[in-house]
Amino acid sequence: MATFGTYVSGQILTAAELNAGLPTCVLTNTSVSLVAGTPLQIPFTVEVTDPLGWHSTSVNTSRITPNIAGTYLVTMQINDVSGTTRALISLYKNGSTIAIPIQTDTTGIVDDFGAVGFITANGTTDYFEMTGLVTGSSKTAGAQFSMTRIAS
């Protein structure tokens, strides 16, 4: 399948390829149980969009595994964590954290926060996970995680 930025001279594109837009995967989970003090690779139960099959709802449900090499825009968001002392999210690549965790104070005022960044993927074995953590008291929260290929 052709994707934005992968056309070759003389290639004939199908309507489905043109309508697919940017290669992307958008996931959500409206009920994530975050245990205080315990990092969690968040499982995702709903695929908002996943036309290229980068996510499974039955195996390794916390992972996005892009099958096209390139640079990706990553977004992560946690909702409804008010009343905790701190909450954080971080991005993992192949099981290891790749960035300083994004942390916020949520002393009853802020209950939604997110992080955006860029990452490269090899298109074969790289996989990515969003990890959440709260301190203070355990919470049930919502989460969103997305990856969109923006460059080769």
Tab-separated table of C-alpha atoms in Angstrom:
chain	number	residue	atom	x	y	z
A	1	MET	CA	0.000	0.000	0.000
A	2	ALA	CA	1.289	3.453	-0.874
A	3	THR	CA	1.368	6.004	1.931
A	4	PHE	CA	2.052	9.720	1.965
A	5	GLY	CA	5.669	10.208	0.970
A	6	THR	CA	6.199	6.713	-0.486
A	7	TYR	CA	5.042	7.231	-4.069
A	8	VAL	CA	7.237	6.153	-6.955
A	9	SER	CA	7.323	7.439	-10.498
A	10	GLY	CA	4.626	5.849	-12.661
A	11	GLN	CA	2.735	4.391	-9.702
A	12	ILE	CA	-1.046	4.208	-10.026
A	13	LEU	CA	-2.789	4.939	-6.737
A	14	THR	CA	-6.139	3.423	-5.827
A	15	ALA	CA	-9.004	5.377	-4.300
A	16	ALA	CA	-8.548	3.411	-1.066
A	17	GLU	CA	-4.885	4.460	-0.858
A	18	LEU	CA	-5.715	8.111	-1.436
A	19	ASN	CA	-8.584	8.030	1.069
A	20	ALA	CA	-6.492	6.347	3.775
A	21	GLY	CA	-4.694	9.594	4.603
A	22	LEU	CA	-1.674	9.571	6.879
A	23	PRO	CA	-0.730	6.189	8.368
A	24	THR	CA	-2.035	6.408	11.923
A	25	CYS	CA	-3.282	4.497	14.932
A	26	VAL	CA	-5.506	6.103	17.569
A	27	LEU	CA	-6.426	4.143	20.710
A	28	THR	CA	-8.564	4.848	23.754
A	29	ASN	CA	-9.493	3.234	27.053
A	30	THR	CA	-12.181	4.882	29.182
A	31	SER	CA	-11.531	2.796	32.303
A	32	VAL	CA	-7.863	2.323	33.217
A	33	SER	CA	-7.155	1.175	36.793
A	34	LEU	CA	-4.043	3.029	37.945
A	35	VAL	CA	-2.721	1.609	41.237
A	36	ALA	CA	-0.897	4.227	43.312
A	37	GLY	CA	2.870	3.844	43.024
A	38	THR	CA	2.748	1.119	40.351
A	39	PRO	CA	3.639	1.977	36.720
A	40	LEU	CA	1.233	0.462	34.194
A	41	GLN	CA	1.683	-0.137	30.478
A	42	ILE	CA	-1.844	0.934	29.655
A	43	PRO	CA	-3.951	-1.614	27.765
A	44	PHE	CA	-6.165	-0.179	25.040
A	45	THR	CA	-9.560	-1.664	24.338
A	46	VAL	CA	-10.856	0.594	21.577
A	47	GLU	CA	-9.255	1.381	18.224
A	48	VAL	CA	-10.601	4.744	17.107
A	49	THR	CA	-8.714	4.174	13.878
A	50	ASP	CA	-6.143	1.531	12.928
A	51	PRO	CA	-6.378	0.956	9.157
A	52	LEU	CA	-2.939	-0.684	8.891
A	53	GLY	CA	-3.289	-3.106	11.815
A	54	TRP	CA	-0.685	-1.617	14.171
A	55	HIS	CA	-2.617	-2.625	17.307
A	56	SER	CA	-4.267	-5.806	18.556
A	57	THR	CA	-7.227	-5.865	20.943
A	58	SER	CA	-6.378	-9.422	22.011
A	59	VAL	CA	-2.547	-9.740	22.223
A	60	ASN	CA	-0.152	-7.142	23.698
A	61	THR	CA	-3.005	-4.633	23.894
A	62	SER	CA	-0.727	-1.902	25.258
A	63	ARG	CA	1.382	-1.809	22.075
A	64	ILE	CA	1.400	0.115	18.842
A	65	THR	CA	3.705	-1.568	16.313
A	66	PRO	CA	3.994	0.593	13.171
A	67	ASN	CA	4.771	-1.406	10.029
A	68	ILE	CA	6.227	1.542	8.096
A	69	ALA	CA	9.654	2.981	8.919
A	70	GLY	CA	9.737	6.702	9.582
A	71	THR	CA	9.262	9.566	11.988
A	72	TYR	CA	6.065	9.593	14.029
A	73	LEU	CA	4.088	12.166	15.965
A	74	VAL	CA	3.110	10.588	19.293
A	75	THR	CA	0.325	11.877	21.544
A	76	MET	CA	-0.565	10.568	25.001
A	77	GLN	CA	-3.304	11.778	27.327
A	78	ILE	CA	-4.674	10.841	30.761
A	79	ASN	CA	-8.089	12.059	31.934
A	80	ASP	CA	-9.865	12.201	35.285
A	81	VAL	CA	-7.002	11.871	37.788
A	82	SER	CA	-8.026	14.762	40.033
A	83	GLY	CA	-7.224	14.470	43.719
A	84	THR	CA	-3.969	12.533	43.317
A	85	THR	CA	-0.727	14.109	44.491
A	86	ARG	CA	1.103	13.421	41.236
A	87	ALA	CA	0.449	11.680	37.961
A	88	LEU	CA	2.817	10.940	35.108
A	89	ILE	CA	2.953	9.380	31.683
A	90	SER	CA	5.946	8.163	29.733
A	91	LEU	CA	6.614	6.586	26.350
A	92	TYR	CA	8.326	3.198	26.116
A	93	LYS	CA	10.053	1.862	22.998
A	94	ASN	CA	10.656	-1.896	22.883
A	95	GLY	CA	10.060	-2.210	26.624
A	96	SER	CA	12.346	0.619	27.793
A	97	THR	CA	11.533	4.215	28.608
A	98	ILE	CA	12.892	6.574	25.966
A	99	ALA	CA	12.185	9.957	27.460
A	100	ILE	CA	11.979	11.763	30.765
A	101	PRO	CA	8.487	11.051	32.071
A	102	ILE	CA	5.948	13.813	31.595
A	103	GLN	CA	4.719	14.631	35.070
A	104	THR	CA	2.077	16.941	36.442
A	105	ASP	CA	0.891	18.006	39.857
A	106	THR	CA	-2.778	17.184	40.183
A	107	THR	CA	-3.689	18.484	43.616
A	108	GLY	CA	-7.394	18.504	42.893
A	109	ILE	CA	-7.191	21.294	40.322
A	110	VAL	CA	-5.811	19.725	37.133
A	111	ASP	CA	-7.249	16.355	36.198
A	112	ASP	CA	-6.381	15.998	32.489
A	113	PHE	CA	-2.929	16.230	30.941
A	114	GLY	CA	-1.045	15.073	27.902
A	115	ALA	CA	2.291	14.836	26.133
A	116	VAL	CA	3.300	15.176	22.499
A	117	GLY	CA	6.591	14.247	20.851
A	118	PHE	CA	8.393	12.724	17.892
A	119	ILE	CA	9.972	9.275	17.629
A	120	THR	CA	11.463	7.116	14.892
A	121	ALA	CA	10.354	3.561	14.169
A	122	ASN	CA	12.097	0.934	12.047
A	123	GLY	CA	8.823	-0.411	10.586
A	124	THR	CA	9.479	-4.021	11.584
A	125	THR	CA	10.325	-4.785	15.226
A	126	ASP	CA	9.860	-1.472	17.076
A	127	TYR	CA	6.830	-1.218	19.338
A	128	PHE	CA	5.635	1.579	21.599
A	129	GLU	CA	3.681	1.695	24.847
A	130	MET	CA	2.238	4.426	27.029
A	131	THR	CA	2.883	4.045	30.763
A	132	GLY	CA	0.836	5.778	33.453
A	133	LEU	CA	1.481	6.232	37.161
A	134	VAL	CA	-0.314	8.008	40.009
A	135	THR	CA	0.714	8.648	43.598
A	136	GLY	CA	-1.478	9.251	46.605
A	137	SER	CA	-4.547	7.161	45.892
A	138	SER	CA	-5.403	4.714	43.121
A	139	LYS	CA	-7.577	6.038	40.298
A	140	THR	CA	-9.725	4.871	37.451
A	141	ALA	CA	-8.916	7.141	34.527
A	142	GLY	CA	-9.323	7.487	30.800
A	143	ALA	CA	-6.395	7.313	28.377
A	144	GLN	CA	-5.683	8.062	24.731
A	145	PHE	CA	-2.590	7.080	22.738
A	146	SER	CA	-1.836	7.774	19.085
A	147	MET	CA	0.967	7.536	16.542
A	148	THR	CA	0.889	9.159	13.115
A	149	ARG	CA	3.666	8.819	10.528
A	150	ILE	CA	4.737	12.274	9.401
A	151	ALA	CA	7.976	11.647	7.496
A	152	SER	CA	10.051	8.856	6.026
